[in-house]
């Protein structure tokens, strides 16, 4: 007898055991899906339940959940996402990281809402998924290949073209267990955070190739999804900021952030990006796209003119090289953060990090840190085997990127990520590291000005932001606008928003398309499934996941002492918009306010039993 | 009509460090025009082709094509910086 059909889902999960080289299919029950939806929340539930306490990120016992959501592969705008959940390499705690493109869609068309990879292979392999079947194939010939080459070689080997197959793979960085290695699919779409690429590397898994199968996802109300898509588009296009992103992506964000005074500049040694106006004008989207002969490379069901394939111009370091259009974070990482003011070089460096399979965001902090250490004599030319790691030195960065990806020389230390590298170097270096006490670095702004992001990054359980400052506050009944520097209001707003972003990451829709419009997202979810979600129920899904991630991290030894920024990350800016305004004098008070608002113990930050019961996850009390 | 505009921290550097600016105008557009008349450097923040702010009237976002909305005595106008996330 066939399993009961669940609208919005294939109803199946693929499990691949690399230690025993076997795969199996499991049913997903409707009650489970109603509680966790898919993607981030479902993945956090699986990792929480299945990975034993104290598991190291690189151990065979760690697992990787790759999950799509109930809207993935539908006509809902931006519904091509995939979410990876695992024990991450930088924090050794829960990780949730998303990428767009086609991987999630093709996984669903192959008959699976998600997959779990467990165990550890004895030799390098890649997975080939085709219409429900899984082949575990030798990958020894792919070792050392860049992410772009790996994708192309696998497609060639299996006789598939773009849009017939999606390949999620790692580059040399993942192979060498660089702790900020990412996984990349579809020509540059990265699941970037907390070293999920290193976890794939630890399992000797070079890639997962999934063919566009023929499975049809049952939908309760297709017209309802179309209607939600139209409403969403109308709302998004009426917001000038979102309309701008729709047309121009985020690649030109350095110009906007320079005006806003929120760029990360030279490892937070200043907040002022000094750049000639003529050079800054090259960082606008039209200028970048023209220079790199941009060709559209849209994700599934995306009407935005956001993602493009670039070709490096003649006269540049790598003429003719094919890259993906960087997002804002790649542009910021390799411009203001490292003292580069040449737009072409910025784009080339972001592309090089993608090719080697490293998170561009962490790369920016790594090089900013390294350059400050070099400038202040903490690290010398001799330490770097002759490299002069001065601000803006393009050639030195290119060389060091390779050394990091291959763990050569000093690159082996920097491959640990900023926070761990600072501990290894010691002395003054500890004061230069920008990051959280858990071990990850912030996203690409000066968060000492954007205090919501600074607080959220520091208390997050996921190795990156856990909530989004642009959530529709009024829709959630919250004060708008509010003073983000107020130690009472900020933690309370953060706690109340918490869950919104994870809800979206569980549906797997692109935030650049959906703009946190929770009401329309619920409308689309209900059309797909026939359920009756509203905003409170949506937030509950996210809050369940946050609490399970919190409990898991506590089991890992990640306690409230680590809910804090590093010395530099928490410092008062010396200049710029927030000069002299440091967060640390208020930190303990903010933390207590936050824990209380989350329903956690005010001192330990541990979720209270009644909080867990209220969210329907009382079962987790006994595991904590 | 006198209206107070709340200025976000990172914009205050072009508004002489002030958190509140008093402007006059009968519509949002007139109020913003008065603001940029008093502080010309603020103009770059309101470029409709490259916006980096939201205008908020009494807790509601005002779209850039709705700047002719009338304002009344006691209304609260705020400017919100929209850069966030990553």
mmCIF file of C-alpha atoms in Angstrom, chain A residues 258-455:
data_model
loop_
_atom_site.group_PDB
_atom_site.id
_atom_site.type_symbol
_atom_site.label_atom_id
_atom_site.label_comp_id
_atom_site.label_asym_id
_atom_site.label_seq_id
_atom_site.Cartn_x
_atom_site.Cartn_y
_atom_site.Cartn_z
ATOM 1 C CA UNK A 258 29.687 53.651 2.356
ATOM 2 C CA UNK A 259 27.044 56.363 2.451
ATOM 3 C CA UNK A 260 25.425 54.687 5.434
ATOM 4 C CA UNK A 261 28.672 54.433 7.388
ATOM 5 C CA UNK A 262 28.134 50.734 8.068
ATOM 6 C CA UNK A 263 30.872 49.146 5.956
ATOM 7 C CA UNK A 264 33.356 46.942 7.781
ATOM 8 C CA UNK A 265 36.595 48.868 7.321
ATOM 9 C CA UNK A 266 40.089 47.449 7.906
ATOM 10 C CA UNK A 267 39.114 45.034 10.624
ATOM 11 C CA UNK A 268 37.126 47.656 12.574
ATOM 12 C CA UNK A 269 40.218 49.827 13.082
ATOM 13 C CA UNK A 270 38.129 52.630 11.598
ATOM 14 C CA UNK A 271 34.580 53.137 10.368
ATOM 15 C CA UNK A 272 35.577 55.403 7.502
ATOM 16 C CA UNK A 273 36.191 53.911 4.064
ATOM 17 C CA UNK A 274 38.569 56.341 2.374
ATOM 18 C CA UNK A 275 38.128 55.958 -1.374
ATOM 19 C CA UNK A 276 38.343 58.303 -4.318
ATOM 20 C CA UNK A 277 34.763 59.123 -5.505
ATOM 21 C CA UNK A 278 35.708 58.113 -9.042
ATOM 22 C CA UNK A 279 36.829 54.693 -7.809
ATOM 23 C CA UNK A 280 33.743 54.339 -5.610
ATOM 24 C CA UNK A 281 31.529 55.010 -8.630
ATOM 25 C CA UNK A 282 32.929 51.834 -10.221
ATOM 26 C CA UNK A 283 31.329 49.835 -7.414
ATOM 27 C CA UNK A 284 27.777 50.571 -8.603
ATOM 28 C CA UNK A 285 25.810 47.663 -10.019
ATOM 29 C CA UNK A 286 25.590 48.961 -13.622
ATOM 30 C CA UNK A 287 29.331 49.602 -13.717
ATOM 31 C CA UNK A 288 30.213 46.179 -12.305
ATOM 32 C CA UNK A 289 27.840 44.317 -14.622
ATOM 33 C CA UNK A 290 29.079 46.176 -17.680
ATOM 34 C CA UNK A 291 32.732 45.565 -16.827
ATOM 35 C CA UNK A 292 32.176 41.836 -16.309
ATOM 36 C CA UNK A 293 29.819 41.321 -19.298
ATOM 37 C CA UNK A 294 27.089 39.993 -17.000
ATOM 38 C CA UNK A 295 24.733 37.332 -18.297
ATOM 39 C CA UNK A 296 21.582 36.451 -16.284
ATOM 40 C CA UNK A 297 21.777 33.246 -14.257
ATOM 41 C CA UNK A 298 18.433 33.153 -12.435
ATOM 42 C CA UNK A 299 17.493 30.616 -9.794
ATOM 43 C CA UNK A 300 14.339 28.534 -9.933
ATOM 44 C CA UNK A 301 11.133 30.602 -10.205
ATOM 45 C CA UNK A 302 12.980 33.875 -9.884
ATOM 46 C CA UNK A 303 11.796 36.933 -11.759
ATOM 47 C CA UNK A 304 14.456 39.201 -10.323
ATOM 48 C CA UNK A 305 17.484 40.393 -12.227
ATOM 49 C CA UNK A 306 19.706 39.418 -9.346
ATOM 50 C CA UNK A 307 22.148 36.619 -10.163
ATOM 51 C CA UNK A 308 24.526 36.761 -13.123
ATOM 52 C CA UNK A 309 27.486 34.946 -14.582
ATOM 53 C CA UNK A 310 30.504 37.204 -15.038
ATOM 54 C CA UNK A 311 33.462 37.075 -17.376
ATOM 55 C CA UNK A 312 36.642 38.743 -16.128
ATOM 56 C CA UNK A 313 37.732 41.585 -18.425
ATOM 57 C CA UNK A 314 40.855 41.756 -20.578
ATOM 58 C CA UNK A 315 43.712 43.401 -18.733
ATOM 59 C CA UNK A 316 42.649 41.987 -15.377
ATOM 60 C CA UNK A 317 44.613 39.362 -13.465
ATOM 61 C CA UNK A 318 42.439 36.537 -14.822
ATOM 62 C CA UNK A 319 41.091 37.626 -18.230
ATOM 63 C CA UNK A 320 38.224 35.479 -19.470
ATOM 64 C CA UNK A 321 37.703 33.701 -16.150
ATOM 65 C CA UNK A 322 34.066 32.808 -15.466
ATOM 66 C CA UNK A 323 32.687 33.861 -12.071
ATOM 67 C CA UNK A 324 29.378 34.403 -10.392
ATOM 68 C CA UNK A 325 28.216 37.923 -9.597
ATOM 69 C CA UNK A 326 29.235 38.407 -5.962
ATOM 70 C CA UNK A 327 26.726 39.386 -3.312
ATOM 71 C CA UNK A 328 27.333 42.488 -1.220
ATOM 72 C CA UNK A 329 29.233 40.527 1.413
ATOM 73 C CA UNK A 330 31.851 39.325 -1.046
ATOM 74 C CA UNK A 331 32.254 42.888 -2.290
ATOM 75 C CA UNK A 332 32.640 44.322 1.214
ATOM 76 C CA UNK A 333 34.970 41.525 2.310
ATOM 77 C CA UNK A 334 37.414 42.242 -0.495
ATOM 78 C CA UNK A 335 37.186 46.042 -0.604
ATOM 79 C CA UNK A 336 36.862 48.144 2.560
ATOM 80 C CA UNK A 337 37.691 45.265 4.893
ATOM 81 C CA UNK A 338 41.086 44.650 3.272
ATOM 82 C CA UNK A 339 41.833 48.122 1.894
ATOM 83 C CA UNK A 340 41.211 47.370 -1.786
ATOM 84 C CA UNK A 341 39.692 50.185 -3.841
ATOM 85 C CA UNK A 342 39.872 48.632 -7.326
ATOM 86 C CA UNK A 343 36.451 47.177 -8.158
ATOM 87 C CA UNK A 344 37.768 44.614 -10.657
ATOM 88 C CA UNK A 345 40.186 43.191 -8.099
ATOM 89 C CA UNK A 346 37.409 43.041 -5.512
ATOM 90 C CA UNK A 347 35.218 40.949 -7.809
ATOM 91 C CA UNK A 348 38.128 38.685 -8.795
ATOM 92 C CA UNK A 349 38.963 37.959 -5.147
ATOM 93 C CA UNK A 350 35.355 37.118 -4.296
ATOM 94 C CA UNK A 351 35.338 34.795 -7.298
ATOM 95 C CA UNK A 352 38.595 33.166 -6.234
ATOM 96 C CA UNK A 353 37.172 32.404 -2.783
ATOM 97 C CA UNK A 354 34.117 30.835 -4.473
ATOM 98 C CA UNK A 355 36.316 28.724 -6.729
ATOM 99 C CA UNK A 356 38.373 27.432 -3.824
ATOM 100 C CA UNK A 357 35.165 26.848 -1.857
ATOM 101 C CA UNK A 358 35.485 29.275 1.030
ATOM 102 C CA UNK A 359 32.924 31.550 2.680
ATOM 103 C CA UNK A 360 33.706 35.021 1.295
ATOM 104 C CA UNK A 361 32.416 36.613 4.450
ATOM 105 C CA UNK A 362 34.828 34.840 6.798
ATOM 106 C CA UNK A 363 37.583 35.399 4.219
ATOM 107 C CA UNK A 364 37.158 39.154 4.587
ATOM 108 C CA UNK A 365 37.610 38.956 8.346
ATOM 109 C CA UNK A 366 40.541 36.540 7.985
ATOM 110 C CA UNK A 367 42.416 38.964 5.742
ATOM 111 C CA UNK A 368 41.474 42.075 7.705
ATOM 112 C CA UNK A 369 42.788 40.354 10.824
ATOM 113 C CA UNK A 370 45.929 39.136 9.101
ATOM 114 C CA UNK A 371 46.684 42.575 7.670
ATOM 115 C CA UNK A 372 46.261 44.293 11.015
ATOM 116 C CA UNK A 373 48.536 41.690 12.619
ATOM 117 C CA UNK A 374 51.107 42.342 9.874
ATOM 118 C CA UNK A 375 50.840 46.119 10.171
ATOM 119 C CA UNK A 376 51.403 45.976 13.924
ATOM 120 C CA UNK A 377 54.258 43.495 13.769
ATOM 121 C CA UNK A 378 52.408 40.584 15.385
ATOM 122 C CA UNK A 379 53.024 38.566 12.215
ATOM 123 C CA UNK A 380 56.090 39.163 10.066
ATOM 124 C CA UNK A 381 57.130 38.617 6.467
ATOM 125 C CA UNK A 382 59.191 35.688 7.699
ATOM 126 C CA UNK A 383 56.123 34.077 9.295
ATOM 127 C CA UNK A 384 54.401 34.400 5.942
ATOM 128 C CA UNK A 385 57.251 32.913 3.914
ATOM 129 C CA UNK A 386 57.989 36.209 2.207
ATOM 130 C CA UNK A 387 54.470 37.545 1.708
ATOM 131 C CA UNK A 388 53.893 41.227 2.473
ATOM 132 C CA UNK A 389 50.383 41.198 3.849
ATOM 133 C CA UNK A 390 49.845 44.943 3.615
ATOM 134 C CA UNK A 391 46.432 46.603 3.273
ATOM 135 C CA UNK A 392 45.180 46.393 -0.284
ATOM 136 C CA UNK A 393 47.828 43.933 -1.498
ATOM 137 C CA UNK A 394 45.846 41.993 -4.113
ATOM 138 C CA UNK A 395 48.618 39.575 -5.096
ATOM 139 C CA UNK A 396 49.342 38.675 -1.478
ATOM 140 C CA UNK A 397 45.664 37.889 -0.887
ATOM 141 C CA UNK A 398 45.478 35.694 -3.991
ATOM 142 C CA UNK A 399 48.534 33.743 -2.827
ATOM 143 C CA UNK A 400 47.319 33.416 0.746
ATOM 144 C CA UNK A 401 43.856 32.258 -0.369
ATOM 145 C CA UNK A 402 45.556 29.342 -2.067
ATOM 146 C CA UNK A 403 47.736 28.611 0.973
ATOM 147 C CA UNK A 404 44.687 28.628 3.231
ATOM 148 C CA UNK A 405 42.666 26.383 0.915
ATOM 149 C CA UNK A 406 45.546 23.910 0.813
ATOM 150 C CA UNK A 407 46.639 24.450 4.435
ATOM 151 C CA UNK A 408 50.179 25.401 3.418
ATOM 152 C CA UNK A 409 52.531 27.371 5.685
ATOM 153 C CA UNK A 410 50.764 30.097 7.676
ATOM 154 C CA UNK A 411 47.644 29.277 5.682
ATOM 155 C CA UNK A 412 47.247 26.266 7.947
ATOM 156 C CA UNK A 413 46.717 28.559 10.939
ATOM 157 C CA UNK A 414 44.363 30.927 9.103
ATOM 158 C CA UNK A 415 42.355 27.929 7.861
ATOM 159 C CA UNK A 416 41.090 27.662 11.440
ATOM 160 C CA UNK A 417 39.117 30.908 11.019
ATOM 161 C CA UNK A 418 39.720 34.220 12.744
ATOM 162 C CA UNK A 419 38.816 33.333 16.315
ATOM 163 C CA UNK A 420 40.772 30.083 16.530
ATOM 164 C CA UNK A 421 43.726 31.535 14.604
ATOM 165 C CA UNK A 422 43.894 34.430 17.090
ATOM 166 C CA UNK A 423 44.119 31.945 19.959
ATOM 167 C CA UNK A 424 46.911 30.044 18.210
ATOM 168 C CA UNK A 425 48.863 33.246 17.502
ATOM 169 C CA UNK A 426 48.159 34.677 20.954
ATOM 170 C CA UNK A 427 49.270 38.003 22.446
ATOM 171 C CA UNK A 428 47.893 41.127 20.778
ATOM 172 C CA UNK A 429 46.208 39.034 18.085
ATOM 173 C CA UNK A 430 43.489 38.128 20.572
ATOM 174 C CA UNK A 431 42.510 41.803 20.720
ATOM 175 C CA UNK A 432 42.319 42.133 16.940
ATOM 176 C CA UNK A 433 39.950 39.244 16.208
ATOM 177 C CA UNK A 434 36.455 40.275 15.155
ATOM 178 C CA UNK A 435 34.023 37.498 15.986
ATOM 179 C CA UNK A 436 31.869 35.873 18.597
ATOM 180 C CA UNK A 437 33.087 33.879 21.561
ATOM 181 C CA UNK A 438 31.498 30.822 19.917
ATOM 182 C CA UNK A 439 34.009 31.054 17.077
ATOM 183 C CA UNK A 440 32.206 32.511 14.056
ATOM 184 C CA UNK A 441 32.563 35.969 12.519
ATOM 185 C CA UNK A 442 29.801 38.501 11.811
ATOM 186 C CA UNK A 443 28.193 39.255 8.462
ATOM 187 C CA UNK A 444 29.658 42.003 6.329
ATOM 188 C CA UNK A 445 28.790 45.228 8.085
ATOM 189 C CA UNK A 446 30.160 47.219 10.987
ATOM 190 C CA UNK A 447 27.782 45.786 13.546
ATOM 191 C CA UNK A 448 28.935 48.194 16.183
ATOM 192 C CA UNK A 449 26.668 50.599 14.312
ATOM 193 C CA UNK A 450 24.012 48.007 13.422
ATOM 194 C CA UNK A 451 23.485 46.869 16.979
ATOM 195 C CA UNK A 452 20.609 44.496 16.243
ATOM 196 C CA UNK A 453 22.938 42.418 14.087
ATOM 197 C CA UNK A 454 25.742 42.607 16.653
ATOM 198 C CA UNK A 455 23.482 41.305 19.401
#
